Amino acid sequence: MSHPKIFITRLIPGPGLALVQKHFPNADIWPAEMPPTREQLLAKIRGMDGLLCLLTERIDAELMDAAGPQLKVISSMSVGMDHIDIPAATARGIPVGNTPGVLTDATADQAFALLLAAARRLVEGVDYIRDGKWTTWHPQLLLGADLTGATLGIVGFGRIGQAVAKRAQGFDMQVLYHSPNAEPAYGAQAVDLDTLLRESDFVSINVPLTEKTRHLVNAEFLAKMKPTAVLVNTARGGVLDQTALYNALKSNQIFAAALDVTDPEPLPMDSPLLELKNCIIVPHLGSASYKTRNMMSKLAAENLIAGLKGERLPNCVNVSVYRS
Ligand code: DGY
């Protein structure tokens, strides 16, 4: 194929962009800061051979059909795939690529940054100074929780969950995990979910969002946690019932929460979670380091290019397309 038509839904970081443009100088790149709206995307996708998208776009059967039967590849610059209807792509024989591995360390770092920030009340400390309240060193000022020697429970022990466990070793933490079929690693011990919630001082959510994990963290889940516990979510906002979390934090049923992800994103400014001092929320920054985003863009470009050349994607989430 000499001149495939490609749509890229945002200006991706340099290495990926350069690679796509080297192979396909005519790639159509959405230039705006904001992603295309649904209507714009449906219009743009028409007649495209390849799509490189982000986690901000919903890629479903309607969109694939709007593209037309020539659509050869969907490549997402993300590891999470909950925004793409994978069965719909598979049914149409379209390979879907993602970017696993390269963001594992950055996301685990972010989980630990949030864990420390919530435990030691860093955001409250920054606000305290900005609000002009710092008058003296006080023996009881903004006391928080210790990590050293505490128990960390990891829900979802895939690549990122394991990288969180690896970091916990440096804090002499005891690590428990709950994850069907995952082998132990980094001294972590497999337990059932109730045991994990009962015994953990910190709970890190590291499961993908699926129909099974939607609202896994609900009122019942939170009620099983220690009143001194800290919850960290770097997975997907939909894994957590935000109303239940608000109630648990407001009533001090748990000590604190730190969220990298919300549902929806962006979180509406009238979300009651934003009123809580014991809730830290950052705008989905898990993979937001220069190096990681560069690697993600490169991998996404490699998936796109391979798909357009009719080659197997380096990271394909629906390999069954190659069997048919
Ligand atoms: C992903 O790639 O799915 C991450 O959530 C981005 O940080």
CSV table of C-alpha atoms and ligand atoms in Angstrom, one decimal:
chain,number,residue,atom,x,y,z
A,1,MET,CA,0.0,0.0,0.0
A,2,SER,CA,1.7,3.2,-1.1
A,3,HIS,CA,-0.4,5.9,0.5
A,4,PRO,CA,-2.5,4.6,3.3
A,5,LYS,CA,-4.8,7.1,5.0
A,6,ILE,CA,-4.0,7.5,8.7
A,7,PHE,CA,-5.7,9.5,11.4
A,8,ILE,CA,-3.9,10.4,14.7
A,9,THR,CA,-6.2,11.8,17.3
A,10,ARG,CA,-3.6,14.2,18.9
A,11,LEU,CA,-0.1,15.4,18.6
A,12,ILE,CA,1.8,12.5,20.2
A,13,PRO,CA,5.3,12.9,21.7
A,14,GLY,CA,8.3,13.3,19.4
A,15,PRO,CA,9.7,9.8,18.8
A,16,GLY,CA,6.3,8.3,17.8
A,17,LEU,CA,5.3,11.3,15.7
A,18,ALA,CA,8.7,11.2,13.9
A,19,LEU,CA,8.4,7.5,13.1
A,20,VAL,CA,4.9,7.8,11.7
A,21,GLN,CA,5.8,10.8,9.6
A,22,LYS,CA,8.9,9.1,8.3
A,23,HIS,CA,6.8,6.2,7.0
A,24,PHE,CA,3.6,8.2,6.2
A,25,PRO,CA,4.3,11.9,5.6
A,26,ASN,CA,0.6,12.5,4.8
A,27,ALA,CA,-0.7,11.2,8.1
A,28,ASP,CA,-3.7,13.4,9.3
A,29,ILE,CA,-2.9,14.6,12.8
A,30,TRP,CA,-5.6,16.3,15.0
A,31,PRO,CA,-3.8,19.5,15.9
A,32,ALA,CA,-5.9,20.8,18.8
A,33,GLU,CA,-5.2,20.6,22.5
A,34,MET,CA,-8.6,19.0,23.1
A,35,PRO,CA,-9.4,15.6,21.5
A,36,PRO,CA,-11.9,15.5,18.6
A,37,THR,CA,-15.5,15.3,19.6
A,38,ARG,CA,-17.4,12.2,18.8
A,39,GLU,CA,-18.9,13.9,15.7
A,40,GLN,CA,-15.5,15.1,14.6
A,41,LEU,CA,-14.0,11.6,15.1
A,42,LEU,CA,-16.9,9.9,13.2
A,43,ALA,CA,-16.3,12.3,10.3
A,44,LYS,CA,-12.5,12.1,10.4
A,45,ILE,CA,-12.3,8.3,10.5
A,46,ARG,CA,-14.2,7.8,7.3
A,47,GLY,CA,-12.0,6.0,4.7
A,48,MET,CA,-9.0,5.7,7.0
A,49,ASP,CA,-6.7,2.7,6.8
A,50,GLY,CA,-5.1,3.2,10.2
A,51,LEU,CA,-6.0,4.9,13.5
A,52,LEU,CA,-3.7,5.9,16.3
A,53,CYS,CA,-5.8,7.0,19.2
A,54,LEU,CA,-5.5,7.9,22.9
A,55,LEU,CA,-7.5,6.7,25.9
A,56,THR,CA,-9.7,9.8,25.5
A,57,GLU,CA,-11.5,8.4,22.5
A,58,ARG,CA,-14.2,5.8,22.5
A,59,ILE,CA,-13.5,3.3,19.8
A,60,ASP,CA,-16.5,1.2,19.3
A,61,ALA,CA,-18.3,-0.7,16.5
A,62,GLU,CA,-20.1,2.4,15.2
A,63,LEU,CA,-16.7,4.1,14.8
A,64,MET,CA,-15.1,1.1,13.1
A,65,ASP,CA,-18.1,0.9,10.7
A,66,ALA,CA,-17.9,4.6,10.0
A,67,ALA,CA,-14.2,4.0,9.0
A,68,GLY,CA,-15.2,1.4,6.5
A,69,PRO,CA,-14.0,-2.2,5.7
A,70,GLN,CA,-10.5,-1.0,4.7
A,71,LEU,CA,-9.5,-0.1,8.3
A,72,LYS,CA,-6.5,-2.3,9.0
A,73,VAL,CA,-5.2,-1.3,12.4
A,74,ILE,CA,-6.1,0.5,15.6
A,75,SER,CA,-3.2,1.5,17.7
A,76,SER,CA,-3.7,3.1,21.1
A,77,MET,CA,-1.0,5.0,23.0
A,78,SER,CA,-2.1,3.4,26.3
A,79,VAL,CA,-1.8,0.1,28.0
A,80,GLY,CA,-5.5,0.3,29.2
A,81,MET,CA,-8.0,-0.9,26.6
A,82,ASP,CA,-11.3,-0.1,28.3
A,83,HIS,CA,-12.0,2.6,25.7
A,84,ILE,CA,-11.8,0.2,22.8
A,85,ASP,CA,-14.4,-2.5,22.0
A,86,ILE,CA,-12.0,-5.3,21.4
A,87,PRO,CA,-14.6,-8.0,20.5
A,88,ALA,CA,-15.9,-5.5,17.8
A,89,ALA,CA,-12.4,-5.1,16.4
A,90,THR,CA,-11.8,-8.8,16.5
A,91,ALA,CA,-15.1,-9.5,14.7
A,92,ARG,CA,-14.0,-7.2,11.9
A,93,GLY,CA,-10.5,-8.7,11.8
A,94,ILE,CA,-8.8,-5.5,12.9
A,95,PRO,CA,-5.7,-5.9,15.1
A,96,VAL,CA,-5.6,-3.6,18.1
A,97,GLY,CA,-2.2,-2.5,19.6
A,98,ASN,CA,-1.4,-1.1,23.0
A,99,THR,CA,1.7,0.0,24.9
A,100,PRO,CA,2.4,-2.4,27.8
A,101,GLY,CA,5.6,-2.6,29.7
A,102,VAL,CA,7.1,0.8,29.0
A,103,LEU,CA,4.8,2.6,31.5
A,104,THR,CA,5.1,0.0,34.3
A,105,ASP,CA,7.8,1.8,36.3
A,106,ALA,CA,6.4,5.3,35.9
A,107,THR,CA,2.9,4.1,37.0
A,108,ALA,CA,4.3,2.2,40.0
A,109,ASP,CA,6.3,5.3,40.9
A,110,GLN,CA,3.1,7.3,40.8
A,111,ALA,CA,1.4,4.8,43.0
A,112,PHE,CA,4.1,5.3,45.6
A,113,ALA,CA,4.2,9.0,45.2
A,114,LEU,CA,0.5,9.1,46.0
A,115,LEU,CA,0.8,6.6,48.8
A,116,LEU,CA,3.5,8.7,50.5
A,117,ALA,CA,1.6,12.0,49.8
A,118,ALA,CA,-1.6,10.7,51.3
A,119,ALA,CA,0.1,9.0,54.3
A,120,ARG,CA,2.2,12.0,55.2
A,121,ARG,CA,-0.5,14.6,54.2
A,122,LEU,CA,1.8,16.5,51.8
A,123,VAL,CA,-1.0,18.4,50.0
A,124,GLU,CA,-2.5,19.5,53.3
A,125,GLY,CA,1.0,20.7,54.3
A,126,VAL,CA,1.4,22.7,51.0
A,127,ASP,CA,-2.0,24.3,51.5
A,128,TYR,CA,-1.2,25.1,55.1
A,129,ILE,CA,1.7,27.2,54.1
A,130,ARG,CA,-0.1,28.8,51.1
A,131,ASP,CA,-3.0,29.7,53.4
A,132,GLY,CA,-0.6,31.6,55.8
A,133,LYS,CA,-1.2,29.2,58.7
A,134,TRP,CA,2.4,28.2,59.4
A,135,THR,CA,3.3,29.9,62.7
A,136,THR,CA,5.6,27.4,64.5
A,137,TRP,CA,6.8,23.8,64.5
A,138,HIS,CA,4.1,21.9,66.4
A,139,PRO,CA,4.4,18.4,67.9
A,140,GLN,CA,0.9,17.5,66.7
A,141,LEU,CA,0.8,19.2,63.3
A,142,LEU,CA,-0.5,17.2,60.4
A,143,LEU,CA,0.5,13.8,61.7
A,144,GLY,CA,0.1,10.9,59.3
A,145,ALA,CA,0.9,7.3,58.8
A,146,ASP,CA,4.2,5.4,58.6
A,147,LEU,CA,5.1,3.2,55.6
A,148,THR,CA,8.0,1.4,57.2
A,149,GLY,CA,6.9,-1.9,58.6
A,150,ALA,CA,3.3,-1.4,57.4
A,151,THR,CA,1.3,-3.8,55.3
A,152,LEU,CA,0.5,-3.0,51.7
A,153,GLY,CA,-2.3,-4.9,49.9
A,154,ILE,CA,-2.1,-4.9,46.1
A,155,VAL,CA,-5.3,-5.7,44.3
A,156,GLY,CA,-4.3,-6.8,40.8
A,157,PHE,CA,-0.8,-8.3,40.6
A,158,GLY,CA,0.1,-7.8,37.0
A,159,ARG,CA,3.1,-5.9,35.8
A,160,ILE,CA,2.3,-2.7,37.6
A,161,GLY,CA,1.1,-4.4,40.8
A,162,GLN,CA,4.3,-6.3,40.9
A,163,ALA,CA,6.4,-3.1,40.4
A,164,VAL,CA,4.5,-1.6,43.3
A,165,ALA,CA,5.5,-4.6,45.4
A,166,LYS,CA,9.1,-4.2,44.4
A,167,ARG,CA,9.1,-0.6,45.6
A,168,ALA,CA,7.5,-1.7,48.9
A,169,GLN,CA,10.5,-3.9,49.7
A,170,GLY,CA,12.6,-0.7,50.1
A,171,PHE,CA,10.2,0.4,52.8
A,172,ASP,CA,10.3,-2.9,54.7
A,173,MET,CA,6.6,-3.3,54.1
A,174,GLN,CA,4.8,-6.6,54.3
A,175,VAL,CA,3.1,-7.1,50.9
A,176,LEU,CA,-0.2,-9.0,50.3
A,177,TYR,CA,-1.8,-9.4,47.0
A,178,HIS,CA,-5.1,-10.5,45.5
A,179,SER,CA,-5.1,-11.5,41.9
A,180,PRO,CA,-6.4,-14.6,40.3
A,181,ASN,CA,-3.7,-16.8,38.8
A,182,ALA,CA,-0.8,-14.4,39.6
A,183,GLU,CA,2.4,-16.0,40.8
A,184,PRO,CA,4.1,-14.6,44.0
A,185,ALA,CA,6.9,-12.1,43.4
A,186,TYR,CA,9.0,-9.7,45.5
A,187,GLY,CA,8.1,-11.4,48.7
A,188,ALA,CA,4.4,-10.7,48.3
A,189,GLN,CA,1.9,-13.2,49.7
A,190,ALA,CA,-1.3,-14.2,47.9
A,191,VAL,CA,-4.4,-13.9,50.0
A,192,ASP,CA,-8.2,-13.6,49.5
A,193,LEU,CA,-9.6,-10.1,49.2
A,194,ASP,CA,-11.2,-10.0,52.6
A,195,THR,CA,-7.9,-10.9,54.3
A,196,LEU,CA,-6.1,-8.3,52.2
A,197,LEU,CA,-8.6,-5.6,53.2
A,198,ARG,CA,-8.7,-6.6,56.9
A,199,GLU,CA,-4.9,-6.6,57.2
A,200,SER,CA,-3.6,-3.9,55.0
A,201,ASP,CA,-2.6,-0.4,56.1
A,202,PHE,CA,-2.3,0.7,52.5
A,203,VAL,CA,-4.4,-0.7,49.5
A,204,SER,CA,-3.2,-0.1,46.0
A,205,ILE,CA,-5.6,-0.8,43.1
A,206,ASN,CA,-3.9,-2.1,40.0
A,207,VAL,CA,-6.6,-4.0,38.1
A,208,PRO,CA,-7.7,-3.2,34.6
A,209,LEU,CA,-11.3,-1.9,34.2
A,210,THR,CA,-13.6,-4.7,33.0
A,211,GLU,CA,-17.2,-5.5,33.6
A,212,LYS,CA,-16.0,-7.7,36.5
A,213,THR,CA,-13.9,-4.9,38.1
A,214,ARG,CA,-16.3,-2.0,37.6
A,215,HIS,CA,-17.1,-0.6,41.1
A,216,LEU,CA,-15.0,-3.3,42.7
A,217,VAL,CA,-14.1,-0.7,45.3
A,218,ASN,CA,-17.6,-0.1,46.7
A,219,ALA,CA,-19.2,0.6,50.1
A,220,GLU,CA,-18.7,-3.1,51.2
A,221,PHE,CA,-15.1,-3.1,50.1
A,222,LEU,CA,-14.3,0.1,51.9
A,223,ALA,CA,-16.1,-1.1,55.1
A,224,LYS,CA,-13.7,-4.0,55.3
A,225,MET,CA,-10.6,-1.7,55.3
A,226,LYS,CA,-8.9,-0.5,58.5
A,227,PRO,CA,-10.1,3.0,59.8
A,228,THR,CA,-6.4,4.0,59.6
A,229,ALA,CA,-5.9,2.7,56.0
A,230,VAL,CA,-5.0,4.6,52.9
A,231,LEU,CA,-6.4,3.7,49.4
A,232,VAL,CA,-4.5,4.5,46.2
A,233,ASN,CA,-6.0,4.1,42.7
A,234,THR,CA,-3.7,4.3,39.7
A,235,ALA,CA,-5.8,1.9,37.6
A,236,ARG,CA,-9.1,3.3,36.2
A,237,GLY,CA,-11.7,5.6,37.8
A,238,GLY,CA,-14.5,3.1,37.0
A,239,VAL,CA,-13.0,0.5,39.3
A,240,LEU,CA,-14.1,2.7,42.2
A,241,ASP,CA,-17.6,3.9,43.3
A,242,GLN,CA,-16.8,7.5,44.0
A,243,THR,CA,-20.0,8.1,46.1
A,244,ALA,CA,-19.0,5.2,48.4
A,245,LEU,CA,-15.5,6.6,48.6
A,246,TYR,CA,-16.8,10.0,49.5
A,247,ASN,CA,-18.9,8.6,52.3
A,248,ALA,CA,-16.0,6.5,53.6
A,249,LEU,CA,-13.6,9.4,53.7
A,250,LYS,CA,-16.1,11.9,55.0
A,251,SER,CA,-17.1,9.7,58.0
A,252,ASN,CA,-13.4,8.7,58.5
A,253,GLN,CA,-14.2,5.1,57.8
A,254,ILE,CA,-10.7,5.1,56.2
A,255,PHE,CA,-7.9,7.5,56.8
A,256,ALA,CA,-7.2,8.9,53.3
A,257,ALA,CA,-7.4,8.2,49.5
A,258,ALA,CA,-5.2,9.2,46.6
A,259,LEU,CA,-6.5,9.0,43.1
A,260,ASP,CA,-4.6,9.2,39.8
A,261,VAL,CA,-7.8,8.4,37.9
A,262,THR,CA,-11.5,9.3,38.2
A,263,ASP,CA,-14.8,8.6,36.5
A,264,PRO,CA,-15.5,10.6,34.5
A,265,GLU,CA,-12.2,12.3,33.5
A,266,PRO,CA,-11.9,15.2,33.9
A,267,LEU,CA,-13.6,15.1,37.3
A,268,PRO,CA,-16.4,17.7,37.4
A,269,MET,CA,-15.5,20.7,39.6
A,270,ASP,CA,-18.6,20.1,41.7
A,271,SER,CA,-17.5,16.6,42.7
A,272,PRO,CA,-17.8,16.4,46.5
A,273,LEU,CA,-14.5,14.5,46.6
A,274,LEU,CA,-12.8,17.8,45.9
A,275,GLU,CA,-14.0,19.2,49.2
A,276,LEU,CA,-12.2,16.5,51.2
A,277,LYS,CA,-8.8,17.2,52.8
A,278,ASN,CA,-8.1,13.5,53.1
A,279,CYS,CA,-8.5,12.9,49.3
A,280,ILE,CA,-5.7,13.7,46.9
A,281,ILE,CA,-6.7,13.7,43.2
A,282,VAL,CA,-4.3,14.3,40.3
A,283,PRO,CA,-5.3,14.3,36.6
A,284,HIS,CA,-4.3,10.8,35.3
A,285,LEU,CA,-0.5,11.3,35.5
A,286,GLY,CA,0.5,7.7,36.1
A,287,SER,CA,2.7,7.5,32.9
A,288,ALA,CA,3.5,11.2,32.8
A,289,SER,CA,7.3,11.2,32.6
A,290,TYR,CA,9.1,12.4,29.5
A,291,LYS,CA,10.9,9.1,28.9
A,292,THR,CA,7.8,7.0,29.4
A,293,ARG,CA,5.5,9.1,27.2
A,294,ASN,CA,8.3,9.0,24.5
A,295,MET,CA,8.4,5.2,24.7
A,296,MET,CA,4.6,4.9,24.6
A,297,SER,CA,4.4,7.1,21.5
A,298,LYS,CA,7.1,5.0,19.8
A,299,LEU,CA,5.4,1.8,20.6
A,300,ALA,CA,2.1,3.1,19.4
A,301,ALA,CA,3.7,4.2,16.1
A,302,GLU,CA,5.4,0.8,15.7
A,303,ASN,CA,2.0,-1.0,16.2
A,304,LEU,CA,0.4,1.3,13.6
A,305,ILE,CA,3.1,0.9,11.0
A,306,ALA,CA,3.2,-2.9,11.4
A,307,GLY,CA,-0.6,-3.0,11.0
A,308,LEU,CA,-0.5,-0.9,7.9
A,309,LYS,CA,2.2,-3.1,6.4
A,310,GLY,CA,0.1,-6.2,7.1
A,311,GLU,CA,2.7,-7.4,9.7
A,312,ARG,CA,1.9,-8.7,13.1
A,313,LEU,CA,1.7,-5.8,15.7
A,314,PRO,CA,4.6,-5.8,18.2
A,315,ASN,CA,1.9,-5.6,20.9
A,316,CYS,CA,-1.4,-6.9,19.9
A,317,VAL,CA,-4.2,-7.3,22.4
A,318,ASN,CA,-6.5,-9.5,20.1
A,319,VAL,CA,-4.0,-12.0,18.6
A,320,SER,CA,-6.9,-14.2,17.6
A,321,VAL,CA,-7.3,-11.9,14.5
A,322,TYR,CA,-4.2,-13.7,13.1
A,323,ARG,CA,-5.7,-17.1,13.4
A,324,SER,CA,-8.7,-16.5,11.2
B,1,DGY,C1,-2.6,3.8,30.2
B,1,DGY,O1,-1.8,3.8,29.3
B,1,DGY,O2,-3.6,3.1,30.1
B,1,DGY,C2,-2.4,4.7,31.3
B,1,DGY,O3,-3.5,4.8,32.1
B,1,DGY,C3,-1.9,6.0,30.9
B,1,DGY,O4,-1.3,6.6,32.0
